[in-house]
CSV table of C-alpha atoms in Angstrom, one decimal:
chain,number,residue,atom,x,y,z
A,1103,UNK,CA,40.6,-29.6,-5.9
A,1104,UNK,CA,36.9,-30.6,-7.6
A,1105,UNK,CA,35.8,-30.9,-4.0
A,1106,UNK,CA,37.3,-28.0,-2.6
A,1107,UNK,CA,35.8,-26.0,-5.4
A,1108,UNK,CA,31.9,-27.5,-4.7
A,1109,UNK,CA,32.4,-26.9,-0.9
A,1110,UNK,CA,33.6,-22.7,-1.7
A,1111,UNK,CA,30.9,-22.6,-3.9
A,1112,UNK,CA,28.5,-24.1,-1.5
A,1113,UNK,CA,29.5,-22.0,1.1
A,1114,UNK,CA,29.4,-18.8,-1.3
A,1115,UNK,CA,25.6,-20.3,-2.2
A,1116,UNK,CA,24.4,-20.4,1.5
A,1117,UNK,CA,26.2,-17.0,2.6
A,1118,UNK,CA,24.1,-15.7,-0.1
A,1119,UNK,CA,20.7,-17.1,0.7
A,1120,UNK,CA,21.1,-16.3,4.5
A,1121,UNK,CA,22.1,-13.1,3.9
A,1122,UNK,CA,19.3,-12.3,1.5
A,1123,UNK,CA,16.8,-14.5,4.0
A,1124,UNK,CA,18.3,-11.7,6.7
A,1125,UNK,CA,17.2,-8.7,4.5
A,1126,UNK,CA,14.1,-9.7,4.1
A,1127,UNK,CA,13.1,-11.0,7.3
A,1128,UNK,CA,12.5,-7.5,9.1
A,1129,UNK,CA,8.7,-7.4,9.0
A,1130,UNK,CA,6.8,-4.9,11.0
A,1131,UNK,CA,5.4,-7.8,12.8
A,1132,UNK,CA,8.7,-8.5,14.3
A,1133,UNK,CA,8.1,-5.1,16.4
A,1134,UNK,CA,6.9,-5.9,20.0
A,1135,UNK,CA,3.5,-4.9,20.3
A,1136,UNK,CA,4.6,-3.1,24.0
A,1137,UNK,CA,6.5,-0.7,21.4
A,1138,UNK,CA,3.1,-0.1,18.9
A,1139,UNK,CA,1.0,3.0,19.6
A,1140,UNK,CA,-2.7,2.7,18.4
A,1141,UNK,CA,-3.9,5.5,15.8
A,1142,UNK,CA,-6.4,6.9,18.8
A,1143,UNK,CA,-3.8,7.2,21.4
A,1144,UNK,CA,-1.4,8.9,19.2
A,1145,UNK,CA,-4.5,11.6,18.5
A,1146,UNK,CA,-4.8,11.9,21.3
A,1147,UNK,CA,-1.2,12.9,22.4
A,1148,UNK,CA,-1.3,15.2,19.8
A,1149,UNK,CA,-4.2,16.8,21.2
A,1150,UNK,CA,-2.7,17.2,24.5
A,1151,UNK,CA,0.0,19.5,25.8
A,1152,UNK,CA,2.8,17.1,26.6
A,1153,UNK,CA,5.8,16.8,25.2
A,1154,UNK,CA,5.2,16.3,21.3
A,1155,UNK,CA,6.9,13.6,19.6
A,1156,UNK,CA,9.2,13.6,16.5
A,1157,UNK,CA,6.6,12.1,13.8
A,1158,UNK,CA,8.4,10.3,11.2
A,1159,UNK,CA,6.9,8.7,7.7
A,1160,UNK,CA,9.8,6.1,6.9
A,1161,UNK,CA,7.7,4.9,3.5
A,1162,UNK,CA,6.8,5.8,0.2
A,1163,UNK,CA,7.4,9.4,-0.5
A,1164,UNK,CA,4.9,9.7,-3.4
A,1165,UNK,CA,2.4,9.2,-0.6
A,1166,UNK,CA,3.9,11.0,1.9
A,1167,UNK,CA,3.2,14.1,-0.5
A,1168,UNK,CA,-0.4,12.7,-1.1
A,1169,UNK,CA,-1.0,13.0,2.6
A,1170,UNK,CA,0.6,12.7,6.2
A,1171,UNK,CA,0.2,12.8,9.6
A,1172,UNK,CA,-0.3,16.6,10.2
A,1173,UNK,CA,3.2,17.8,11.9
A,1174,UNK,CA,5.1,14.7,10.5
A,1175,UNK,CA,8.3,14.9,8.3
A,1176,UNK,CA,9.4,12.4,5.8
A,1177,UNK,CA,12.2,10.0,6.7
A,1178,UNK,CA,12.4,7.3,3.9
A,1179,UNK,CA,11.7,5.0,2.4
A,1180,UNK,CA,13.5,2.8,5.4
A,1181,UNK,CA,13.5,-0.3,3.0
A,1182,UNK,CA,16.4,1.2,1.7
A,1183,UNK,CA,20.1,2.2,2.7
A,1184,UNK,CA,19.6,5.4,1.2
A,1185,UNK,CA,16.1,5.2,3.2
A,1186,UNK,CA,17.8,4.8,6.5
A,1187,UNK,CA,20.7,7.1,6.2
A,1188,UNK,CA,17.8,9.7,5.4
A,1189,UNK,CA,16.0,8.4,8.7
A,1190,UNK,CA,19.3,9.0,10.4
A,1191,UNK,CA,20.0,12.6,9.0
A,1192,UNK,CA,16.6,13.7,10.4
A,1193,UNK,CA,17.3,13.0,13.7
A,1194,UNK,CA,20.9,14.5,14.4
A,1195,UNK,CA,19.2,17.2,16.6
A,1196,UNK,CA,17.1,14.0,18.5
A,1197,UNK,CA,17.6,13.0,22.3
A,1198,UNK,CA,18.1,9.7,22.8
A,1199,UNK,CA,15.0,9.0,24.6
A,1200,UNK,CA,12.9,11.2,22.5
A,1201,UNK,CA,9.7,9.9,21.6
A,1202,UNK,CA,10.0,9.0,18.3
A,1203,UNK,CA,6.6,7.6,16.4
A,1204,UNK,CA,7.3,5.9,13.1
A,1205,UNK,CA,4.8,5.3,10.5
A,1206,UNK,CA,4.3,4.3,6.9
A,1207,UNK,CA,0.7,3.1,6.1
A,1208,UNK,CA,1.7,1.7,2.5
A,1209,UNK,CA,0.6,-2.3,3.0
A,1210,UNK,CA,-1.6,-4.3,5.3
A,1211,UNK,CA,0.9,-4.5,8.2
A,1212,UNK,CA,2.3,-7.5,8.1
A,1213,UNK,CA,3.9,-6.7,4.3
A,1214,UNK,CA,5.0,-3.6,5.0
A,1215,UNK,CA,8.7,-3.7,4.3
A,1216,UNK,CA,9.6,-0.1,5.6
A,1217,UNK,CA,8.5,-0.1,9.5
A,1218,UNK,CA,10.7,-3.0,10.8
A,1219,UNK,CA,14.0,-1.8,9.0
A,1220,UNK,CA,13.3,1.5,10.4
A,1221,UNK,CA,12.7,0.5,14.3
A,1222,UNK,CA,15.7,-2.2,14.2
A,1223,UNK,CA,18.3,0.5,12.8
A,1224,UNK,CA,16.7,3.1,15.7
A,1225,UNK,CA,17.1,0.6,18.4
A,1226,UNK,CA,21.3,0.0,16.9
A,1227,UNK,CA,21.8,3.7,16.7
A,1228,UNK,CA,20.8,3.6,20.3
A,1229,UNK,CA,16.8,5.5,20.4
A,1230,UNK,CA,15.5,4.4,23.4
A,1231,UNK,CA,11.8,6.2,23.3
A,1232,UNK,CA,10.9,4.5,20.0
A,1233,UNK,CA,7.4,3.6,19.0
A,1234,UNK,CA,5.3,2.4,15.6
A,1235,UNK,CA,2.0,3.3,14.6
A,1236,UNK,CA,0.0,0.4,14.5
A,1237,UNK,CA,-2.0,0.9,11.1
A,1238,UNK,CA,-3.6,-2.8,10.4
A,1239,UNK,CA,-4.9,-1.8,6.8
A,1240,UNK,CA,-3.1,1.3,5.1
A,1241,UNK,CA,-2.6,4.8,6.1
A,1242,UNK,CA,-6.0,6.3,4.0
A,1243,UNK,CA,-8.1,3.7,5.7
A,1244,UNK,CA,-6.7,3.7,9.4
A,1245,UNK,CA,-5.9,7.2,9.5
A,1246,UNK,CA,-7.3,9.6,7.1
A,1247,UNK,CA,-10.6,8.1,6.7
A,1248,UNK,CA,-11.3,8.3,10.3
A,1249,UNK,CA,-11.0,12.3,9.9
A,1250,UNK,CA,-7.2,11.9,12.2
A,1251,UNK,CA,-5.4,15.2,11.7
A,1252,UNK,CA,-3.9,15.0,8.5
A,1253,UNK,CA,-2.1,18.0,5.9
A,1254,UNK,CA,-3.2,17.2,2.4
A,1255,UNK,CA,-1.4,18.5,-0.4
B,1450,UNK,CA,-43.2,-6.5,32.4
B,1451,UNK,CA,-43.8,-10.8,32.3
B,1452,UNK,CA,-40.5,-12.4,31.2
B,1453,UNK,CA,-41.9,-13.1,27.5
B,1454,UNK,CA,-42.8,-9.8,26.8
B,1455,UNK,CA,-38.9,-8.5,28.5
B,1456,UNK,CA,-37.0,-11.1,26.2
B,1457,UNK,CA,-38.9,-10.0,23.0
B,1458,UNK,CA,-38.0,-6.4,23.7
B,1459,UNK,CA,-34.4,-7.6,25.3
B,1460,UNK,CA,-33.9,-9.1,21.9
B,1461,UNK,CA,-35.6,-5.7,19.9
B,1462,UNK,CA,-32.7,-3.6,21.5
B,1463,UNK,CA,-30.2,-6.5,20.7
B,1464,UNK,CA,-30.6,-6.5,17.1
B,1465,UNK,CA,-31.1,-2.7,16.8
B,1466,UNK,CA,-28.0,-2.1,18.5
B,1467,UNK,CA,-26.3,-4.8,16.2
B,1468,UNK,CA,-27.8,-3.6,13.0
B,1469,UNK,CA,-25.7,0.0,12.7
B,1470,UNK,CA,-22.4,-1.4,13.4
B,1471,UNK,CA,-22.6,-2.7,9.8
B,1472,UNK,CA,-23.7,0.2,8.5
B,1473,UNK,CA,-20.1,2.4,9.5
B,1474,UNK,CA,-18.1,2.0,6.8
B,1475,UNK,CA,-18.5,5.3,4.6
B,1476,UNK,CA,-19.5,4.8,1.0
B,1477,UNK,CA,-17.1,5.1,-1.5
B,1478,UNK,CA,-16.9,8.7,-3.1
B,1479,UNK,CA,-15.3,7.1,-6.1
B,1480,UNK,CA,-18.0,4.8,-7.6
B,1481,UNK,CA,-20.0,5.4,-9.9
B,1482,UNK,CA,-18.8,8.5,-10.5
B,1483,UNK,CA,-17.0,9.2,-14.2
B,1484,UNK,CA,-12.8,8.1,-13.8
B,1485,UNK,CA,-10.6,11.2,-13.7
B,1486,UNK,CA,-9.1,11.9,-17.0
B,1487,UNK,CA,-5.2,11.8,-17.2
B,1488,UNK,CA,-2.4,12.0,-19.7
B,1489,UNK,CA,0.7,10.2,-19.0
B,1490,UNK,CA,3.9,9.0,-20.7
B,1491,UNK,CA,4.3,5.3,-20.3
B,1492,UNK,CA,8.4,3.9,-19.3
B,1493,UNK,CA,8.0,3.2,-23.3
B,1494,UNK,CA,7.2,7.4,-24.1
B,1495,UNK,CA,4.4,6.1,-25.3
B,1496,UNK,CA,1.1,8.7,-24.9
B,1497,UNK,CA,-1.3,7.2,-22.4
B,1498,UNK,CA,-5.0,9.0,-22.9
B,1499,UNK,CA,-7.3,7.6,-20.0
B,1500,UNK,CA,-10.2,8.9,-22.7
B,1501,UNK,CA,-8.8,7.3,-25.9
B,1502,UNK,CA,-9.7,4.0,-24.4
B,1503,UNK,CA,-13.6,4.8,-23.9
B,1504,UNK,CA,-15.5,1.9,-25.1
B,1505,UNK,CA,-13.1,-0.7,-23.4
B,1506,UNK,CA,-13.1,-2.1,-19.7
B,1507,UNK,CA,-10.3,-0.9,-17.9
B,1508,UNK,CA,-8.7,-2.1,-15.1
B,1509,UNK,CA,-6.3,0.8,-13.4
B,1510,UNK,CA,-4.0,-0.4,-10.7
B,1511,UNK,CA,-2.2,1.5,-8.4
B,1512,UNK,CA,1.1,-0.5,-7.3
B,1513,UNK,CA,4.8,-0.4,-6.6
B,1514,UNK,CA,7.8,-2.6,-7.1
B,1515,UNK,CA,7.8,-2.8,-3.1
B,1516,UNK,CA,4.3,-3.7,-2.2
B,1517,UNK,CA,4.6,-7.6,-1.8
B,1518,UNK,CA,0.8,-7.8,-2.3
B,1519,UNK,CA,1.3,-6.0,-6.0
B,1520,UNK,CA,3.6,-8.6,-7.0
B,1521,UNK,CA,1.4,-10.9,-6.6
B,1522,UNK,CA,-1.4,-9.6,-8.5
B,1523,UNK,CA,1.2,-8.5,-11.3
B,1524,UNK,CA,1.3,-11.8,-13.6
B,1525,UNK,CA,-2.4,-12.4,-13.1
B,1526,UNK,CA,-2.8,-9.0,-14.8
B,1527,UNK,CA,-0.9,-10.1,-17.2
B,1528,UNK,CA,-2.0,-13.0,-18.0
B,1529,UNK,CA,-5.6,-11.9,-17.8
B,1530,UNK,CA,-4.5,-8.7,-20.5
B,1531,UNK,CA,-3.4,-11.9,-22.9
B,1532,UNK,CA,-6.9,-13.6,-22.1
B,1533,UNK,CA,-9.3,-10.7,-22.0
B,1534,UNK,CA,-7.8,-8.3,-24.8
B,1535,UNK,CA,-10.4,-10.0,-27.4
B,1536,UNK,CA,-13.0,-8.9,-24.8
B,1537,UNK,CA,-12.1,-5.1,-24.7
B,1538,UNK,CA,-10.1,-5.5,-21.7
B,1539,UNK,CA,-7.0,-3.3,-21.7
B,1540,UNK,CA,-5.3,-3.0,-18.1
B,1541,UNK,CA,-3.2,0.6,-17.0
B,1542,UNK,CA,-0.7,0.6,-14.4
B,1543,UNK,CA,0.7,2.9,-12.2
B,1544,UNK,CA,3.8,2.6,-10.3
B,1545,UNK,CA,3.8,4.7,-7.1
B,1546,UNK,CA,7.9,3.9,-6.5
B,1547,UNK,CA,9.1,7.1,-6.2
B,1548,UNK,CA,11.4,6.7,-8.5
B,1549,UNK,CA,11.4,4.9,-12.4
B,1550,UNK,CA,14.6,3.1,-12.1
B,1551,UNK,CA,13.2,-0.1,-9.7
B,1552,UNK,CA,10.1,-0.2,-12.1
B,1553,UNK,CA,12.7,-0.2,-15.3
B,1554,UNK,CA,14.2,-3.0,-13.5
B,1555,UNK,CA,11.2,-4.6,-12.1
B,1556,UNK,CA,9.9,-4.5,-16.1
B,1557,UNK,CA,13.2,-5.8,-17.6
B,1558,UNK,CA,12.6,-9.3,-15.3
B,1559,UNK,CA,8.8,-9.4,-15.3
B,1560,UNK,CA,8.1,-7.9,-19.0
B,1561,UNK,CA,4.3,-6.7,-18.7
B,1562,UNK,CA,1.9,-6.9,-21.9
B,1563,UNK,CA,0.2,-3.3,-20.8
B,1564,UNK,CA,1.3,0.1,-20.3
B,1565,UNK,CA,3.1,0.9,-17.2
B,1566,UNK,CA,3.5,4.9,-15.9
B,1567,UNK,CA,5.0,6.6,-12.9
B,1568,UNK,CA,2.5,8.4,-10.7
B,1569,UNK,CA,2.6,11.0,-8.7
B,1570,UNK,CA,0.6,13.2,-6.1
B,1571,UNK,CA,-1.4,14.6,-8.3
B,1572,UNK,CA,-2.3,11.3,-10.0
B,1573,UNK,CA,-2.8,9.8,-6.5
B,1574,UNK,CA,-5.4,12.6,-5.6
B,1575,UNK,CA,-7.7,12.5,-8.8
B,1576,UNK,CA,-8.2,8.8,-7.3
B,1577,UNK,CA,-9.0,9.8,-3.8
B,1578,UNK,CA,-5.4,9.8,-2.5
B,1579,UNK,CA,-3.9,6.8,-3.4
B,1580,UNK,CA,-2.5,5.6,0.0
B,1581,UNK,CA,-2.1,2.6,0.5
B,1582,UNK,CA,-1.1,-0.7,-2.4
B,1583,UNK,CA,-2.6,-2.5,-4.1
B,1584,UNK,CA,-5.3,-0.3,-5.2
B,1585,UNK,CA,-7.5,-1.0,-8.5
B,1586,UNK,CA,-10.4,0.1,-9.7
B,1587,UNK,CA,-12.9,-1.0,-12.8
B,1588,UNK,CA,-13.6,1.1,-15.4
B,1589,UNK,CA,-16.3,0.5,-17.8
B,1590,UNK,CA,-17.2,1.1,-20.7
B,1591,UNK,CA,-18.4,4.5,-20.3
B,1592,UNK,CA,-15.9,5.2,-18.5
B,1593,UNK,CA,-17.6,4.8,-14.7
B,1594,UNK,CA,-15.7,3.4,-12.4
B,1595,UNK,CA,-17.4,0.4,-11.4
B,1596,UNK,CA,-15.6,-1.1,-8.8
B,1597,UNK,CA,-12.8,-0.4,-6.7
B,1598,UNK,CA,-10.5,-2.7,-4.7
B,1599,UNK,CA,-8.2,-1.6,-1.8
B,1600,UNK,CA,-5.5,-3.7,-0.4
B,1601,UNK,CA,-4.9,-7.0,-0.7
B,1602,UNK,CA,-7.9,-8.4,-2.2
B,1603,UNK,CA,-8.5,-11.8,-3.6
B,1604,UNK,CA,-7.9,-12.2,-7.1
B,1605,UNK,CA,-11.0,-14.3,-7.9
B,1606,UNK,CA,-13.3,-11.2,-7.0
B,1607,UNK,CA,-11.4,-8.7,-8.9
B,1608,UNK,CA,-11.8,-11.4,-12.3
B,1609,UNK,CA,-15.6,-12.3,-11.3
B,1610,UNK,CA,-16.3,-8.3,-11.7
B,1611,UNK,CA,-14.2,-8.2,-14.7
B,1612,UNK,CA,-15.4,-11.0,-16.5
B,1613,UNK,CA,-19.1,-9.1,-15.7
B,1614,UNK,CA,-17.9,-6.1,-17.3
B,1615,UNK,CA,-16.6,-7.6,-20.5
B,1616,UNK,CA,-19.7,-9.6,-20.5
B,1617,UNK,CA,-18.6,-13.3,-20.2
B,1618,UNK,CA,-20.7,-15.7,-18.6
């Protein structure tokens, strides 16, 4: 009975470690770099007359109000469930293979914990046309410094 | 043109076109500049006046309870608010969450020895739009804003320009 009891409780301790392990583990650096869009190229789009696409912030919405990408709505924060249902609500009226560019900008890119959330629960809901804004640094340096259109509060 | 005379001007236009590339990082609009006054409750209600603390070194962080880097940096600040105090150091932090309940939480765990307010835009902008964490700046005692870190930074600077500012050798 002793034994049975340590094993459950063993089993109950590693469920709870993977799980959390699992979590956490979504870094933005697990997005393939084939799916990252560079800061320039996605000016440029936006300069061009092509298709536009849906421009999503999926971090902190403090900052989002400090500053964004000009056209861009808030969808966040995806580190979140409440994030991520928020991400899915704004895209109800999306196509499938919309492009779709997500961003947050909060942390240097690898410890940004809103990105990779936001681009695995896209790719399960079945988004084909997904892509990530590649910002190394933080939004103010890789975006706004470089005079990228931006809407300021 | 003998070949002396085309590698000493080969190497001119080498180094002139090196020399600007170090030059394109636009100086900070912050520095040495006064630090924008604010008035904030603290998760305590306590009154924070940025200006009440004029004639101490202050070190204002910008963080959240998400921002891996910020917790990090979190029980150095702390532990450097218990070491410097003597010195005039008192710390001020501000949580960008969007929210106070994860910072309640975050606080309950990790009790902090400074003050510890929500910000907001407004907050954000009167320090050059705070956007991206960590971000920390040193005020001295005049309230100038000395030096400014943003992102993850290494610790050791941050304390080498703070043990300058409260004048320990």
């Amino acid at each position: 009975m002793q034994v049975r009891k340590f094993f459950c409780l063993l089993a109950f301790f590693a469920f709870t470690v993977l799980t959390a392990h699992a979590q956490t583990a979504i870094s933005a650096t697990t997005i393939p770099t084939d799916r990252l869009v560079q800061p320039e190229e996605l000016v440029k789009l936006l300069q061009s007359t092509s298709a536009q696409p849906l421009i999503l912030q999926v971090g902190s919405r403090v900052m989002f109000g400090e500053a964004h990408i000009r056209g861009s709505q808030y969808a966040g924060p995806a580190s979140t469930p409440a994030g991520l249902k928020a991400l899915e609500s704004s895209l109800t009226a999306s196509p499938k293979d919309h492009l779709i560019v997500l961003y947050c900008g909060c942390c240097p890119w690898g410890r940004c914990p809103n990105v990779g959330p936001a681009f695995k629960h896209l790719q399960e809901l079945g988004y084909k046309n997904v892509k990530v804004l590649y910002l190394p640094n933080n939004f103010g340096d890789d975006w706004v410094s470089k005079g990228y259109p931006t809407e300021h509060k | 043109m003998s070949l002396r005379t085309r590698l000493i001007v080969c190497s001119v236009v080498a180094v002139l076109a090196v020399i600007p590339l170090g030059a394109t990082e636009p100086p900070d609009p912050l520095l040495h500049k006064p630090a924008a006054a604010f008035v904030r409750n603290d998760l305590q209600k306590r009154r924070i006046d940025l200006a009440k603390y004029k004639g101490q070194v202050i070190l204002l962080n910008f963080w959240a309870t998400w921002c891996a880097p910020c917790q990090i940096e979190m029980p150095r600040f702390a532990q450097w608010q218990k070491t410097y105090a003597p010195r005039g150091l008192q710390i001020l932090a501000v949580s960008m969450d969007d929210e106070p309940a994860p910072v309640l939480e975050y606080v309950k765990k990790h009790p902090l020895p400074f003050p510890v307010m929500m910000g907001d835009e407004d907050l954000g902008a009167k320090y050059g739009d705070v956007l991206g964490l960590p971000d920390t700046f040193l005020i001295n005692r005049d309230g100038i804003i000395v030096a400014h870190f943003k992102g993850e930074t290494r610790l050791e600077s941050i304390e080498a320009e703070l043990r300058k500012l409260l004048d320990i050798r």
